[in-house]
Short mmCIF file of C-alpha atoms and ligand atoms in Angstrom, two decimals:
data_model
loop_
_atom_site.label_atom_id
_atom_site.label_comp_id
_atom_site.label_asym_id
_atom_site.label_seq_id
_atom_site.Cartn_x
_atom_site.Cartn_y
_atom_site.Cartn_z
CA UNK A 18 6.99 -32.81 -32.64
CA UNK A 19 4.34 -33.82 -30.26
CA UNK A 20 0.80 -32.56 -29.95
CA UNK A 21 -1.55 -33.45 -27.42
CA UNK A 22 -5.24 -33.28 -28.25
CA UNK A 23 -7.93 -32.55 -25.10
CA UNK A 24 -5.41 -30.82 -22.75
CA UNK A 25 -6.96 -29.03 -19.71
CA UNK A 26 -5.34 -25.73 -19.42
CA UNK A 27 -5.95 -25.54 -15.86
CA UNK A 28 -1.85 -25.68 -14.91
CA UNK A 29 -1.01 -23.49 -17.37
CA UNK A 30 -3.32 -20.45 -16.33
CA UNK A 31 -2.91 -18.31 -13.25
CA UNK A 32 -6.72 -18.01 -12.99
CA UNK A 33 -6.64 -21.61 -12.67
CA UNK A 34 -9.73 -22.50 -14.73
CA UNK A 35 -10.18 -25.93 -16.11
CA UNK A 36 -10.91 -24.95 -19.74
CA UNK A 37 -9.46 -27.63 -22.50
CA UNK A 38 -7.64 -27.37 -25.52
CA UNK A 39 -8.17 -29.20 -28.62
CA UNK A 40 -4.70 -29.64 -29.54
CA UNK A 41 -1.50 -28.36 -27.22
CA UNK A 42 1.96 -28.35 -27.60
CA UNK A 43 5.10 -27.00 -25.79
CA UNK A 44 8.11 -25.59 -27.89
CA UNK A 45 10.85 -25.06 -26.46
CA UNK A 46 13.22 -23.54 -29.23
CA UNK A 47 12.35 -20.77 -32.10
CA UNK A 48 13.10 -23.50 -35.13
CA UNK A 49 10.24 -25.50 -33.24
CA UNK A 50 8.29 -22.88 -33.06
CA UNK A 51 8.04 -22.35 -36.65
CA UNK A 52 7.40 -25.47 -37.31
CA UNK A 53 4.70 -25.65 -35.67
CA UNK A 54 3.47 -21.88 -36.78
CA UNK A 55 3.44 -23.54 -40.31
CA UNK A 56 1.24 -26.28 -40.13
CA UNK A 57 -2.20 -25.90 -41.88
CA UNK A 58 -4.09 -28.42 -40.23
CA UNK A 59 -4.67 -25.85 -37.30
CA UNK A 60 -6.08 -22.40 -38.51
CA UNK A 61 -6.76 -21.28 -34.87
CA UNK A 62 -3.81 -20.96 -32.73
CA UNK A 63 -3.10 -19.52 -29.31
CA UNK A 64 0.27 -18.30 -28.06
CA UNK A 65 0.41 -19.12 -24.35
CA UNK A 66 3.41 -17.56 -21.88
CA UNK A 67 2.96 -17.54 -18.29
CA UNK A 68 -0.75 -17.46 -18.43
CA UNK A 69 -1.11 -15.17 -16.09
CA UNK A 70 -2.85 -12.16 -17.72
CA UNK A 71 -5.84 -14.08 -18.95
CA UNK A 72 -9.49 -15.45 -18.54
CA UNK A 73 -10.28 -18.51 -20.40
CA UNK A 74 -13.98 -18.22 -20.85
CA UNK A 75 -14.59 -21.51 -23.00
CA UNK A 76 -12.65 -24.04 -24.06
CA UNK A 77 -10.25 -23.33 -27.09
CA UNK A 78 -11.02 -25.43 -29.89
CA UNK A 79 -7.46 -25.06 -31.60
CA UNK A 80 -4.30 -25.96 -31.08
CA UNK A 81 -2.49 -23.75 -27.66
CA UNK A 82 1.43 -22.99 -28.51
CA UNK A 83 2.82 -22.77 -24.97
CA UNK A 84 6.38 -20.94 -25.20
CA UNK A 85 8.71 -22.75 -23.25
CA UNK A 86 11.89 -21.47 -24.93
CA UNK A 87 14.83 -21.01 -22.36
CA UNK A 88 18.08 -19.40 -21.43
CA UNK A 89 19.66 -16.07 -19.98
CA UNK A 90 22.94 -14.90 -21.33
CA UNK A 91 25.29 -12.27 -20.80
CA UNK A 92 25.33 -10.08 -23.94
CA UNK A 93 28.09 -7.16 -22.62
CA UNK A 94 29.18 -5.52 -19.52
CA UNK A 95 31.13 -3.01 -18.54
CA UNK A 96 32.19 -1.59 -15.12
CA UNK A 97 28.97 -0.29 -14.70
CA UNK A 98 26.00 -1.49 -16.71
CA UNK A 99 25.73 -5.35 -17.99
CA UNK A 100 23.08 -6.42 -20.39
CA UNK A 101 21.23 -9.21 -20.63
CA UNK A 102 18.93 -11.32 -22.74
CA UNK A 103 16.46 -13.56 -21.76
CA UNK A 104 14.10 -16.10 -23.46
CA UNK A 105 10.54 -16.01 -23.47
CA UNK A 106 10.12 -18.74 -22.19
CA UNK A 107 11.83 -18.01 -18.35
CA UNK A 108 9.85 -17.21 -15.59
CA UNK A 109 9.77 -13.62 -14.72
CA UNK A 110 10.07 -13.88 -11.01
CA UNK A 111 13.05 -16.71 -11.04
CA UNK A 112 14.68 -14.14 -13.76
CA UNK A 113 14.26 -10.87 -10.99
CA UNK A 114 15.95 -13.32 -8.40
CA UNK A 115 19.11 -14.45 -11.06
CA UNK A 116 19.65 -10.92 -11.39
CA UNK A 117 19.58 -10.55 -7.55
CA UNK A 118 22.06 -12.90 -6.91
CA UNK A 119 24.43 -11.64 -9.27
CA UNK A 120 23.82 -7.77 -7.97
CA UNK A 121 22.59 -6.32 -11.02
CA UNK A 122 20.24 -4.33 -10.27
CA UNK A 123 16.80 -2.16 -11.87
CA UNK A 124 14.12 -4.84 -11.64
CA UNK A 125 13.78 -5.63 -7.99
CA UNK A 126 10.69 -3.08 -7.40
CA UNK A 127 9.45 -5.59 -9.94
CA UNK A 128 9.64 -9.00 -7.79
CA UNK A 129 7.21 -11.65 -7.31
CA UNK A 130 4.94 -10.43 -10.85
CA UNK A 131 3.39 -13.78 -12.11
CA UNK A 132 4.10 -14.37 -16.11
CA UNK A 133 7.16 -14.86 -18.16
CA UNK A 134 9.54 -12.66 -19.42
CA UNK A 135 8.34 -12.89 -22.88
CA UNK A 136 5.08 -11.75 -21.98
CA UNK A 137 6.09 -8.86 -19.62
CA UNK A 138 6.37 -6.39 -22.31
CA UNK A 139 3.30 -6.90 -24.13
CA UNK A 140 1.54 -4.74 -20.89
CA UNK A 141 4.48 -3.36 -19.45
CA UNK A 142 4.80 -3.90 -16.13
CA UNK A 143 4.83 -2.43 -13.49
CA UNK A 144 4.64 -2.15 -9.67
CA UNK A 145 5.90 0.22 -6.90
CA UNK A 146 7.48 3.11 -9.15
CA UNK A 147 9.11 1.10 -11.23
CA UNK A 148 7.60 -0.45 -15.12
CA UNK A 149 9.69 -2.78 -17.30
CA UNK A 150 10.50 0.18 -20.29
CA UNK A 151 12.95 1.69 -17.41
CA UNK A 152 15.40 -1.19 -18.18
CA UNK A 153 14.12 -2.28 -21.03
CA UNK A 154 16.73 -2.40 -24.77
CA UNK A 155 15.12 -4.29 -26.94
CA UNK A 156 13.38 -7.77 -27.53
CA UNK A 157 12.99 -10.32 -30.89
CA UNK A 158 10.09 -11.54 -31.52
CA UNK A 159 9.03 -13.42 -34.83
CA UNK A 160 6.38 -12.46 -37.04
CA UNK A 161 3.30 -14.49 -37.62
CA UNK A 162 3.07 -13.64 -41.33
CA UNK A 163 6.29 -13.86 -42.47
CA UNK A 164 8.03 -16.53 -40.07
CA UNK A 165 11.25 -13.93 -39.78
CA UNK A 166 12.64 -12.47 -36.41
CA UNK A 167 12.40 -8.75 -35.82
CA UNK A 168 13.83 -6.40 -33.35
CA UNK A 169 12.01 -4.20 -31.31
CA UNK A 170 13.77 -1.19 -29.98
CA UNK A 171 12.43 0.39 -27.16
CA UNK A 172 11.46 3.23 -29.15
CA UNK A 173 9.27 0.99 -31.41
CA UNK A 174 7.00 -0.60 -28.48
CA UNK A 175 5.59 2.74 -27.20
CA UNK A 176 5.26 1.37 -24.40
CA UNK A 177 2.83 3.11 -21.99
CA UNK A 178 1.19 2.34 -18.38
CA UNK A 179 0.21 -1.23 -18.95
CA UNK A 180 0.36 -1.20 -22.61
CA UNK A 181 2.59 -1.53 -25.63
CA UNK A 182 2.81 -1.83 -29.76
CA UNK A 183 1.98 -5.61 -28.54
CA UNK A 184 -1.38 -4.71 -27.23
CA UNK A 185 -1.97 -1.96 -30.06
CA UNK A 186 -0.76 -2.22 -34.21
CA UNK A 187 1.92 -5.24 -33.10
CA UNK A 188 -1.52 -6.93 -31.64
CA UNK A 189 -1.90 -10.88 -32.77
CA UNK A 190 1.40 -10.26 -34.96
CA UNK A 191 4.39 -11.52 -33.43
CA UNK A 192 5.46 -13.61 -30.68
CA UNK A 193 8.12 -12.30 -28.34
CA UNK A 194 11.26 -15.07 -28.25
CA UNK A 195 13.53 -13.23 -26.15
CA UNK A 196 14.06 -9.80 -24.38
CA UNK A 197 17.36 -7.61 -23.66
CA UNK A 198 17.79 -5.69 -20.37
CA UNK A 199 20.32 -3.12 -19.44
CA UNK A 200 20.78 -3.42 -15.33
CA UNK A 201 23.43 -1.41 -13.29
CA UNK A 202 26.24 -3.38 -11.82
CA UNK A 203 26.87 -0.46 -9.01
CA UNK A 204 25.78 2.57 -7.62
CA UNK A 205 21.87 0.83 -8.08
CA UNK A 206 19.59 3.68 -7.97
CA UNK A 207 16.98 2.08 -5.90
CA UNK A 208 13.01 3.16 -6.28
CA UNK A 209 12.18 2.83 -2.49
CA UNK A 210 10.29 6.13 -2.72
CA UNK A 211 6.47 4.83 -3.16
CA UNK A 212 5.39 4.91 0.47
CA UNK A 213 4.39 0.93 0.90
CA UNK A 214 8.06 0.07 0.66
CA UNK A 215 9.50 3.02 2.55
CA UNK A 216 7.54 1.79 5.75
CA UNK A 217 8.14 -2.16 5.07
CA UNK A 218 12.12 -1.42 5.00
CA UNK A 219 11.37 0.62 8.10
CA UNK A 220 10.00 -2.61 9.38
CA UNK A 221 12.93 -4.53 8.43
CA UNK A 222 15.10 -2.38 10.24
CA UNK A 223 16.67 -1.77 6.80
CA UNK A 224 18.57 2.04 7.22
CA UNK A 225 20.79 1.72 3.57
CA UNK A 226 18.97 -0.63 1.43
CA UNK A 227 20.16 -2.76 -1.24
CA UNK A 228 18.98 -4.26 -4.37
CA UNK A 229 18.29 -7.17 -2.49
CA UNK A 230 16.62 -5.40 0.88
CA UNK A 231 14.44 -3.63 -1.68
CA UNK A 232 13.52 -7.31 -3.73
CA UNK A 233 12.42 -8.63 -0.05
CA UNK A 234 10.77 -5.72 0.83
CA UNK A 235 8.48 -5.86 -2.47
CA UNK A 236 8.00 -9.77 -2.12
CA UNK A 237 6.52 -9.01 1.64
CA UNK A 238 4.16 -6.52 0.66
CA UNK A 239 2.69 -8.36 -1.98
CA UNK A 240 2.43 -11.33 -0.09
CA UNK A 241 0.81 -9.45 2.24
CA UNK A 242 -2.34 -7.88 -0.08
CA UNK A 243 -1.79 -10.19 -3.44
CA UNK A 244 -2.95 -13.61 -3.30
CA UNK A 245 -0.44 -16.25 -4.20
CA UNK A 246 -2.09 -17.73 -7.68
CA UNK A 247 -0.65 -21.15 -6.53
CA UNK A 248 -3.24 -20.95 -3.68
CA UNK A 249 -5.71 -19.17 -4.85
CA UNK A 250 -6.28 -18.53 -8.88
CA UNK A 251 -6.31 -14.98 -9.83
CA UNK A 252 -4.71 -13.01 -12.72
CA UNK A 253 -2.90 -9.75 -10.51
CA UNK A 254 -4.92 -6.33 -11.31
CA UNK A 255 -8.11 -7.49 -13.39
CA UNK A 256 -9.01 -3.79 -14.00
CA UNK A 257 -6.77 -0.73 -15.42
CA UNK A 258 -6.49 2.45 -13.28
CA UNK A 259 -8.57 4.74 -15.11
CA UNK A 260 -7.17 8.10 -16.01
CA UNK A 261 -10.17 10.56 -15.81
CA UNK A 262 -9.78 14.11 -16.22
CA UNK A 263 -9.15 16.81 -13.48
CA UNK A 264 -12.09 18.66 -14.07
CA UNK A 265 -14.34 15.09 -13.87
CA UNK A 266 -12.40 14.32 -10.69
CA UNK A 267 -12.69 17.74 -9.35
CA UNK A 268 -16.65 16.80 -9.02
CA UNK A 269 -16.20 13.62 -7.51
CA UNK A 270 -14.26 15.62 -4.81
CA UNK A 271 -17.01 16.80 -4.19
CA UNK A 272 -19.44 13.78 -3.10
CA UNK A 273 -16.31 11.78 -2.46
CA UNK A 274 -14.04 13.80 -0.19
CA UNK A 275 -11.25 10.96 0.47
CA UNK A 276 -10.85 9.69 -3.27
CA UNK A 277 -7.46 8.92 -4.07
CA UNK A 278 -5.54 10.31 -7.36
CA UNK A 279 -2.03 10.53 -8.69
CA UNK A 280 -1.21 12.74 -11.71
CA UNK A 281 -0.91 11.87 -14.81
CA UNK A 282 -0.41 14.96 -16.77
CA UNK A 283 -1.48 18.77 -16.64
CA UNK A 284 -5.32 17.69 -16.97
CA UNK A 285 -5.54 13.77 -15.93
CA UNK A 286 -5.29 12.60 -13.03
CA UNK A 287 -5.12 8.49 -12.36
CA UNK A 288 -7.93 7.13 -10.02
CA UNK A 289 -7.07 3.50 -8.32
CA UNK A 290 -9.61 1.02 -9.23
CA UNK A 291 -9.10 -1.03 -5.98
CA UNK A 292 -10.93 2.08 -4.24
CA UNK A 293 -13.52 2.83 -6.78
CA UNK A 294 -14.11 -1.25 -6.03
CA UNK A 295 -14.26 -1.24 -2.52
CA UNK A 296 -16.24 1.76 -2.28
CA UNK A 297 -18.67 0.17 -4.48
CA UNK A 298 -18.87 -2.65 -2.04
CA UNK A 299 -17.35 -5.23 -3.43
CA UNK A 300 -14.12 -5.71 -1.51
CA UNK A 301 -14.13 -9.34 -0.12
CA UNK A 302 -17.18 -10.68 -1.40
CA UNK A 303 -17.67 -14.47 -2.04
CA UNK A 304 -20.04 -15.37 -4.77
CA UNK A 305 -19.68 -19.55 -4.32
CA UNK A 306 -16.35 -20.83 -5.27
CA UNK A 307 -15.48 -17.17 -6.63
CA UNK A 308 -15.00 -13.68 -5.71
CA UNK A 309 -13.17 -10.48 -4.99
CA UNK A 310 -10.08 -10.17 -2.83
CA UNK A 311 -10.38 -9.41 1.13
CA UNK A 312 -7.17 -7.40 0.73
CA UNK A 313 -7.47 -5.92 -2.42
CA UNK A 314 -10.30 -5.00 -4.60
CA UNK A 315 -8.83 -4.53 -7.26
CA UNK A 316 -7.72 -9.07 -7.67
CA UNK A 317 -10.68 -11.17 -9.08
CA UNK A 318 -10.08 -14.51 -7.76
CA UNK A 319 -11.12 -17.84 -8.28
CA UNK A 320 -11.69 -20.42 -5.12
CA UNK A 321 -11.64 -23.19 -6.99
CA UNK A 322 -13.44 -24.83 -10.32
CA UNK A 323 -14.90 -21.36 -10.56
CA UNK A 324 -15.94 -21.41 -14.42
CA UNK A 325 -14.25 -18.34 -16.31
CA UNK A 326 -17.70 -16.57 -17.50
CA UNK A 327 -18.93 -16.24 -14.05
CA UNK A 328 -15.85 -14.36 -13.16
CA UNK A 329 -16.07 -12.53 -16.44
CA UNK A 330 -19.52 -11.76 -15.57
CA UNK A 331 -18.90 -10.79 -12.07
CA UNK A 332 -16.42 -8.43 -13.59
CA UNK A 333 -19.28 -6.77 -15.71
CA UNK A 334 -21.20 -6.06 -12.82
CA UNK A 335 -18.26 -4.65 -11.39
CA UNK A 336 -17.81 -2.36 -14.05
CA UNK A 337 -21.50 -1.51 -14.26
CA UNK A 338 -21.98 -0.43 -10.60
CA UNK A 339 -18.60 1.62 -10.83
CA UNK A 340 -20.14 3.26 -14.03
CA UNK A 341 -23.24 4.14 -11.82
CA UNK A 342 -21.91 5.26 -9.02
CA UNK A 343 -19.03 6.94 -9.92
CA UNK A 344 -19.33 7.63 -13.93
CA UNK A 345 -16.20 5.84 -14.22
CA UNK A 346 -15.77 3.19 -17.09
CA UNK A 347 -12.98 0.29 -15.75
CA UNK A 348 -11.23 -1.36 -18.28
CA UNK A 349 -10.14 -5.02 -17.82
CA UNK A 350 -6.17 -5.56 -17.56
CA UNK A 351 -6.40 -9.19 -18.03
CA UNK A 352 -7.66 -10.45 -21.89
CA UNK A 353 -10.40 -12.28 -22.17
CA UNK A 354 -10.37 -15.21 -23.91
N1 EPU B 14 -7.17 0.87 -2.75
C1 EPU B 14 -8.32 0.75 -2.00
N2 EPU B 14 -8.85 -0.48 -1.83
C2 EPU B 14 -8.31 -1.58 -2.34
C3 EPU B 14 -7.14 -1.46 -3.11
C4 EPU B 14 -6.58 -0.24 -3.31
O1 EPU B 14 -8.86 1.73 -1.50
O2 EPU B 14 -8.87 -2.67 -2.13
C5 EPU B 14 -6.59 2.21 -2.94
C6 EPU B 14 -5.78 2.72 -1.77
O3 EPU B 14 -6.03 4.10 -1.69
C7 EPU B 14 -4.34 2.51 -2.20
C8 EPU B 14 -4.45 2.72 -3.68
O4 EPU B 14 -5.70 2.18 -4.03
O5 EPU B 14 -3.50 3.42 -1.60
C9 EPU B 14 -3.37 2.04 -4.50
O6 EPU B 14 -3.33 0.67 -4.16
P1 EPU B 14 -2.02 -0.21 -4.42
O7 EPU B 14 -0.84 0.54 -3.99
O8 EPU B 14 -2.28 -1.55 -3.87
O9 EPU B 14 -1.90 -0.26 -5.98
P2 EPU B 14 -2.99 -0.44 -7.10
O10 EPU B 14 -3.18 0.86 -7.83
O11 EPU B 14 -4.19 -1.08 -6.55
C10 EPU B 14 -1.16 -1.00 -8.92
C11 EPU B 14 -0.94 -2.06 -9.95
C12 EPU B 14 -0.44 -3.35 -9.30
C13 EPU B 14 0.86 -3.05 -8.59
C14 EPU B 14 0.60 -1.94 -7.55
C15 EPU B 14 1.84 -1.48 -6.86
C16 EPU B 14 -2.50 -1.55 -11.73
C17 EPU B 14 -3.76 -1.95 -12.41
N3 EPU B 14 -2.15 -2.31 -10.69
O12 EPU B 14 -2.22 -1.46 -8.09
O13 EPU B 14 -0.17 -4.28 -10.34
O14 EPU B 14 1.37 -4.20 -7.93
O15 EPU B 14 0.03 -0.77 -8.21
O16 EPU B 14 2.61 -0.72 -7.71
O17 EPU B 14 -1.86 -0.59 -12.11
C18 EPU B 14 -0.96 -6.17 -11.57
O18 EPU B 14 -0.87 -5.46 -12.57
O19 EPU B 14 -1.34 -7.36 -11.63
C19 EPU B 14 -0.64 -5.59 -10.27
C20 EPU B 14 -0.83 -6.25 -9.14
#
C-alpha cells in the first residue's frame, strides 16, 4: 500500500483547481480498498471517482481514496437484452463507447458525461431524454461502517432527477464498487425525440438512426455548448433545474413572457436554470481567470488557477440575483467541498 502525502488534486478534478491533499492514495481493487478504509491513523477520508461533480474549496487535510477499481464483464445475455457490470472505477464516457462498439444499446443519449461509472448513480444522470435509472439493475457498493458489500436494487436508490438514496439516507455511507446495466442487443429504442438531437441528425443527413448515429449526434451537440473540462475546468450543470410550482410560474408569465418550462407533474413545472442565468446577465461573463460559459449559462468554469471559493462565491451571487429577480432559489448540482 502506498500513500502519498501533499498531493495536488488538480488532475484528478474536472474543475481543475489546484487544492492539495494531505495524504492520497489510488486503489484499484475492493480488498485494497478496505484496507485502506480500516486504518485509524486517518479519521478524515474522501472518496474520489471521476471528480467531476465537485468544488474543492480548500485543501483537504486527510487522506483522498481515489477509486480506480477496473473491469467490464458480461454477466448474461440473451437474444435480446445482455447485462453488464462495470467497476467503479471505469470511465463513464469510454464505458458508453464499449457498449457502442459492441451494439448494445440504451446509454448513447448519455455520451460524452464527465465522471465514472461508479459515481453516475449517486445523481443520476441524465441528458437529452434519457437518465441512468432507465437501464439501470443494480450496483454493490460497500458500507463504510461495516466493511461488507451490499446490493442496491433499483428500487432501493429512489433515484430521482439528479438525485438518489446516495445523495439522501445512503449519503457518506457506502462507496459504489461496481454497477449492473441491462442494454438491448436489437430493436434499440432510440430517444432521438428531444429537439437538439432531432435537428443535429437532420444535419448529419442521418434518415434511420442507429445507436451509434444517435452517440455522435449527442457528442456534437455537447461539444458544441459544453466546454471540454480538459480545456477548460468546469464541473457540467453547476445548478439544478428548479421545479417551481404552476401557479408561481403562472406569474412569472406574466413579467416574463418567453420563460421556458417543461412539466413535471399536475402542479410543477421545471424552469431551466441556464435561462434564469442568462436572463440575469450573467451568460459569458469573465471575472479574471474565472467565469460563466459563453454558450451556456448554466457551466461555471474555471480559466485557469481560478481558486475554488471565488467560483463558489461567484455562484452565490448567482443564486442571489436569481432569487431577486425572479424569486427563484437555484440549488447547486455540483458538492461543495
Ligand atoms: N437556456 C438558456 N440559456 C442558456 C442555457 C439554457 O436560455 O445559457 C435555456 C434554453 O431555453 C434551452 C433550455 O434552457 O432550451 C434548456 O437548455 P439545455 O437543453 O442546454 O439543457 P439544460 O436544462 O440547460 C440539462 C442538464 C444537462 C444536460 C442537458 C441536456 C441539468 C441541471 N442539466 O441542461 O446536464 O446535458 O439538460 O439534456 O439538468 C450536467 O448535469 O452536467 C449537464 C450538462
Amino acid at each position: 500500500m502506498h500513500i502519498e502525502e501533499n498531493i495536488s488534486l488538480k488532475p484528478y478534478n474536472t474543475f481543475s483547481i489546484d487544492a492539495l491533499a494531505s495524504f492520497f492514495i489510488s486503489v484499484s481493487s475492493i480488498d485494497e480498498l478496505k484496507q485502506v478504509l480500516v486504518l485509524k491513523e486517518y479519521p478524515n477520508k474522501l472518496i474520489l471517482g471521476g471528480g467531476s461533480n465537485m468544488l474543492l474549496t480548500k485543501d483537504f487535510k486527510g487522506l483522498v481514496i481515489h477509486i480506480n477499481i477496473k473491469g467490464i464483464e458480461i454477466v448474461s445475455e440473451n437474444d435480446n437484452f445482455v447485462t453488464i457490470k462495470a467497476c467503479a472505477g471505469e470511465n463513464w464516457h469510454e464505458f458508453v463507447l464499449w457498449c457502442i462498439d459492441n451494439d448494445f444499446g440504451g446509454i448513447e443519449n448519455l455520451s460524452l458525461i464527465p465522471g465514472n461509472v461508479g459515481t453516475a448513480p449517486i445523481q443520476n444522470i441524465g441528458a437529452y431524454g434519457v437518465e441512468l435509472k432507465d437501464t439501470f439493475v443494480s450496483c454493490e457498493a460497500l458500507s463504510l461502517e461495516s466493511q461488507t458489500l451490499k446490493t442496491f436494487t433499483k428500487a432501493d436508490c429512489n433515484f430521482g432527477y439528479r438525485n438518489s438514496i446516495f445523495k439522501q439516507q445512503a449519503k457518506g455511507k457506502y462507496i459504489i464498487t461496481s454497477v449492473t446495466f441491462i442494454l438491448s442487443k436489437k430493436k434499440h429504442k432510440l430517444h432521438v425525440n428531444y429537439g437538439a438531437i432531432t435537428s443535429q441528425l437532420k444535419t448529419m443527413h442521418v434518415i434511420q438512426p442507429t445507436i451509434q448515429d444517435v452517440s455522435k449526434a449527442v457528442i456534437a451537440i455537447r461539444e458544441s455548448k459544453l466546454p471540454n473540462p480538459k480545456e477548460i475546468g468546469n464541473s457540467g450543470s453547476f445548478f439544478k433545474n428548479p421545479v417551481i410550482s404552476k401557479s408561481n410560474f403562472d406569474k412569472l408569465l406574466q413579467d416574463f413572457s418567453d420563460i421556458p418550462s417543461y412539466p413535471v407533474s399536475v402542479g410543477e413545472v421545471k424552469v431551466p436554470a441556464g435561462w434564469l442565468i442568462e436572463k440575469a446577465g450573467f451568460k459569458g461573463k469573465q471575472f479574471g481567470n474565472y467565469g460563466i460559459h459563453k454558450e451556456q449559462a448554466l457551466v461555471l468554469v474555471n480559466y485557469g488557477n481560478a481558486k475554488g471559493s471565488d467560483i463558489l462565491n461567484l455562484s452565490k451571487l448567482i443564486q442571489k440575483t436569481v432569487k431577486r429577480l425572479f424569486g427563484i432559489s437555484i440549488e447547486a448540482e455540483v458538492n461543495i467541498l
